[in-house]
PDB file of C-alpha atoms in Angstrom:
ATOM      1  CA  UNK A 185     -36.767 -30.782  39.441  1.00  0.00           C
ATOM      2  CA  UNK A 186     -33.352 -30.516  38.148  1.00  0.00           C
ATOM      3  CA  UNK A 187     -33.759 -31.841  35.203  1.00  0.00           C
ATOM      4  CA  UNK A 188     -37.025 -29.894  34.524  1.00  0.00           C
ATOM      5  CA  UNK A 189     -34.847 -26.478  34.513  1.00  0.00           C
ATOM      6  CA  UNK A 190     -32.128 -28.230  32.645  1.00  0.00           C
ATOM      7  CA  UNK A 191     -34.672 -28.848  29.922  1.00  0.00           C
ATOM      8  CA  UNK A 192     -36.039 -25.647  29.764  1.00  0.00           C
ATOM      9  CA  UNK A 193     -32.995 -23.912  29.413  1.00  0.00           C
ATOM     10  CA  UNK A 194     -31.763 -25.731  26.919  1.00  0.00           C
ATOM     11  CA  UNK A 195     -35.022 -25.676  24.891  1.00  0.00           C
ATOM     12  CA  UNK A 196     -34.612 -21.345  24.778  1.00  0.00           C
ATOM     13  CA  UNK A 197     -33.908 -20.438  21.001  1.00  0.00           C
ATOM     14  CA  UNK A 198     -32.287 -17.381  22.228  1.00  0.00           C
ATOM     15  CA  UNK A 199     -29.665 -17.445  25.212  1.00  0.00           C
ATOM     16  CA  UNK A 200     -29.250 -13.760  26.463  1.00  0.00           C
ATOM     17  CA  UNK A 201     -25.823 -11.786  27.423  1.00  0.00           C
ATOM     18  CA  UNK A 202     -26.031  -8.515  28.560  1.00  0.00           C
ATOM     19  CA  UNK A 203     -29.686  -8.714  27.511  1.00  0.00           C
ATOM     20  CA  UNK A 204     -28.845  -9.288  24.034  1.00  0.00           C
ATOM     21  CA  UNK A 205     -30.326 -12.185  22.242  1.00  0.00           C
ATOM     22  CA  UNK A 206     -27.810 -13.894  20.456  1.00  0.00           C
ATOM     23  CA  UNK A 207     -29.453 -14.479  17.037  1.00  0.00           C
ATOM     24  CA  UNK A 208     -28.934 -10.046  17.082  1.00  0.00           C
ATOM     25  CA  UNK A 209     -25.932 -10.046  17.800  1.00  0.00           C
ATOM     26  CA  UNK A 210     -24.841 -13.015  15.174  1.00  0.00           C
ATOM     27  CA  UNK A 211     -27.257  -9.932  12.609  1.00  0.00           C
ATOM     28  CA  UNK A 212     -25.252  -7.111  13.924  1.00  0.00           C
ATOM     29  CA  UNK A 213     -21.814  -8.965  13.394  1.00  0.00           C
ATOM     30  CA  UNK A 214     -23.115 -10.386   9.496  1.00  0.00           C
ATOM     31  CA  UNK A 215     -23.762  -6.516   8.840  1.00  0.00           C
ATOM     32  CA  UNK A 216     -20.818  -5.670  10.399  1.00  0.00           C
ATOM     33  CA  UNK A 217     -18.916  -8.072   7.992  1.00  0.00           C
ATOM     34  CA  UNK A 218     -20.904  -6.680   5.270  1.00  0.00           C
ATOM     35  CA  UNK A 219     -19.516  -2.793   5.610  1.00  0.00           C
ATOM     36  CA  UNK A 220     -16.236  -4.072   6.184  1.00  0.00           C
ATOM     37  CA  UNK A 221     -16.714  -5.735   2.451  1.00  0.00           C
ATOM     38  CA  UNK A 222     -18.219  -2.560   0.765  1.00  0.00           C
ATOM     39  CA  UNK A 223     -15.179  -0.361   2.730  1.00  0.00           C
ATOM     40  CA  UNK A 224     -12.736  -2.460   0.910  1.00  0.00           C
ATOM     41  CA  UNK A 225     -14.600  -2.613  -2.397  1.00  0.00           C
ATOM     42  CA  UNK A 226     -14.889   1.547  -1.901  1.00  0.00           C
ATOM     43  CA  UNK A 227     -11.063   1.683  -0.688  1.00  0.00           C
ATOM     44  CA  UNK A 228     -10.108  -0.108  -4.264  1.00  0.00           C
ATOM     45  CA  UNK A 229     -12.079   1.512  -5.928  1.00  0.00           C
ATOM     46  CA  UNK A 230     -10.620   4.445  -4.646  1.00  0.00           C
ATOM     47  CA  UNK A 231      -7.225   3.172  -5.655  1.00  0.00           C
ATOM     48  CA  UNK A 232      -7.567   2.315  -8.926  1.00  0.00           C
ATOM     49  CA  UNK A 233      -8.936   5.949  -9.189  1.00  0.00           C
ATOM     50  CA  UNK A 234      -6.316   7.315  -8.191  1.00  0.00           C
ATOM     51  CA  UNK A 235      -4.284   5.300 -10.558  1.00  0.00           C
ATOM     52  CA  UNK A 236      -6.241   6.999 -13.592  1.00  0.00           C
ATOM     53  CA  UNK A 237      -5.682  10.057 -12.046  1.00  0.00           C
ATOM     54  CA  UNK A 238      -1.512  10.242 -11.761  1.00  0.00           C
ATOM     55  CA  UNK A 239      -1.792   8.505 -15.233  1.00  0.00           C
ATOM     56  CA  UNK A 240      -3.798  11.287 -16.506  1.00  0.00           C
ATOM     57  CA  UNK A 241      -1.481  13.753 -14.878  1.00  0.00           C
ATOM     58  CA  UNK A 242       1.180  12.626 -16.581  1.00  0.00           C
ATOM     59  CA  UNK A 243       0.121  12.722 -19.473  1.00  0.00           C
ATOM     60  CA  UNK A 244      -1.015  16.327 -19.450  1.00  0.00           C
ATOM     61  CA  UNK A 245       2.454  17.685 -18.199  1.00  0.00           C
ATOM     62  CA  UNK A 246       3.872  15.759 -21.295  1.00  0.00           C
ATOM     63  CA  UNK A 247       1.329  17.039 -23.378  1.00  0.00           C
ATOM     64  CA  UNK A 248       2.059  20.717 -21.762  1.00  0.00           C
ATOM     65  CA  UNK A 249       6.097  20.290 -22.361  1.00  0.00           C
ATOM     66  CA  UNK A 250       5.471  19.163 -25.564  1.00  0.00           C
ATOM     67  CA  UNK A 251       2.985  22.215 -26.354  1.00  0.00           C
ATOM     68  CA  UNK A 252       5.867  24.519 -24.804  1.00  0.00           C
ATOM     69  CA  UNK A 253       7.862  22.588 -27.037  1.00  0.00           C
ATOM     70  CA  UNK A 254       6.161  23.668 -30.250  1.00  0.00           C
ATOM     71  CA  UNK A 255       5.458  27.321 -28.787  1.00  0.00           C
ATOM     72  CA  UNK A 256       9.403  27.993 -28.918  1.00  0.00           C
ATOM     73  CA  UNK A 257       9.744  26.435 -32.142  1.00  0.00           C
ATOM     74  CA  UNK A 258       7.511  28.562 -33.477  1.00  0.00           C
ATOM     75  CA  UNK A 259       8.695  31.350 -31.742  1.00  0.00           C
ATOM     76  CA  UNK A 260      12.451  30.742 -33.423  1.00  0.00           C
ATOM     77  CA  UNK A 261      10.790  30.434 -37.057  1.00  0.00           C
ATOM     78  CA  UNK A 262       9.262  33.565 -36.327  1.00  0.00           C
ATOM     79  CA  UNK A 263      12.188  35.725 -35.170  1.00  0.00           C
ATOM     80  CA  UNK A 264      14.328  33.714 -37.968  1.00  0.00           C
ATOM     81  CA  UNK A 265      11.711  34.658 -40.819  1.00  0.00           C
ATOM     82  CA  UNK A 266      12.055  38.481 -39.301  1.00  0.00           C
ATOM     83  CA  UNK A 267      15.326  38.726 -39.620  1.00  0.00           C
ATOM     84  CA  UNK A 268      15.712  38.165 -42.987  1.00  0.00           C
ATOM     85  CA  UNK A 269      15.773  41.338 -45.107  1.00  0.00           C
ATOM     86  CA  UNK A 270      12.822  42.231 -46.871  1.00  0.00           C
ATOM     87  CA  UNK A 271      12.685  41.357 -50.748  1.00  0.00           C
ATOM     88  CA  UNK A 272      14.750  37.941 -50.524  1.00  0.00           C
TER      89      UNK A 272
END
């Protein structure tokens, strides 16, 4: 009799805890595993985005002091060009 239970526990495909089979929860933690992957691919992704970003940044506030650069150059050939008397 013993051994008749024995073997028909042991011939269940699915053991239960907590009334889960465990083949769903071995599914739930292999999807699990799977959004953990995509939340790091996102996270890098993220990352090297905002890489590109500071790196665009700086180049657009060197771009802008350059531009302010050229603005007051300008600006001093301008006044130097009015100052000079008319007919020379």
């Amino acid at each position: 009799m013993v051994l008749y239970v024995c073997s028909l526990w042991s011939d269940r495909k699915d053991l239960y805890d907590n009334g889960e089979p465990v083949n769903n929860i071995r599914n739930e933690l292999d999807q699990a595993e799977g959004a953990k992957q995509d939340i790091t691919g996102t996270a890098s992704s993220i990352a090297e985005t905002s890489t590109k970003l500071e790196n665009a940044i700086g180049t657009a506030t060197d771009a802008s002091e350059r531009f302010d650069q050229l603005i007051n150059e300008c600006q001093s050939i301008i006044d130097q060009i009015r100052k000079q008397p008319a007919g020379e």
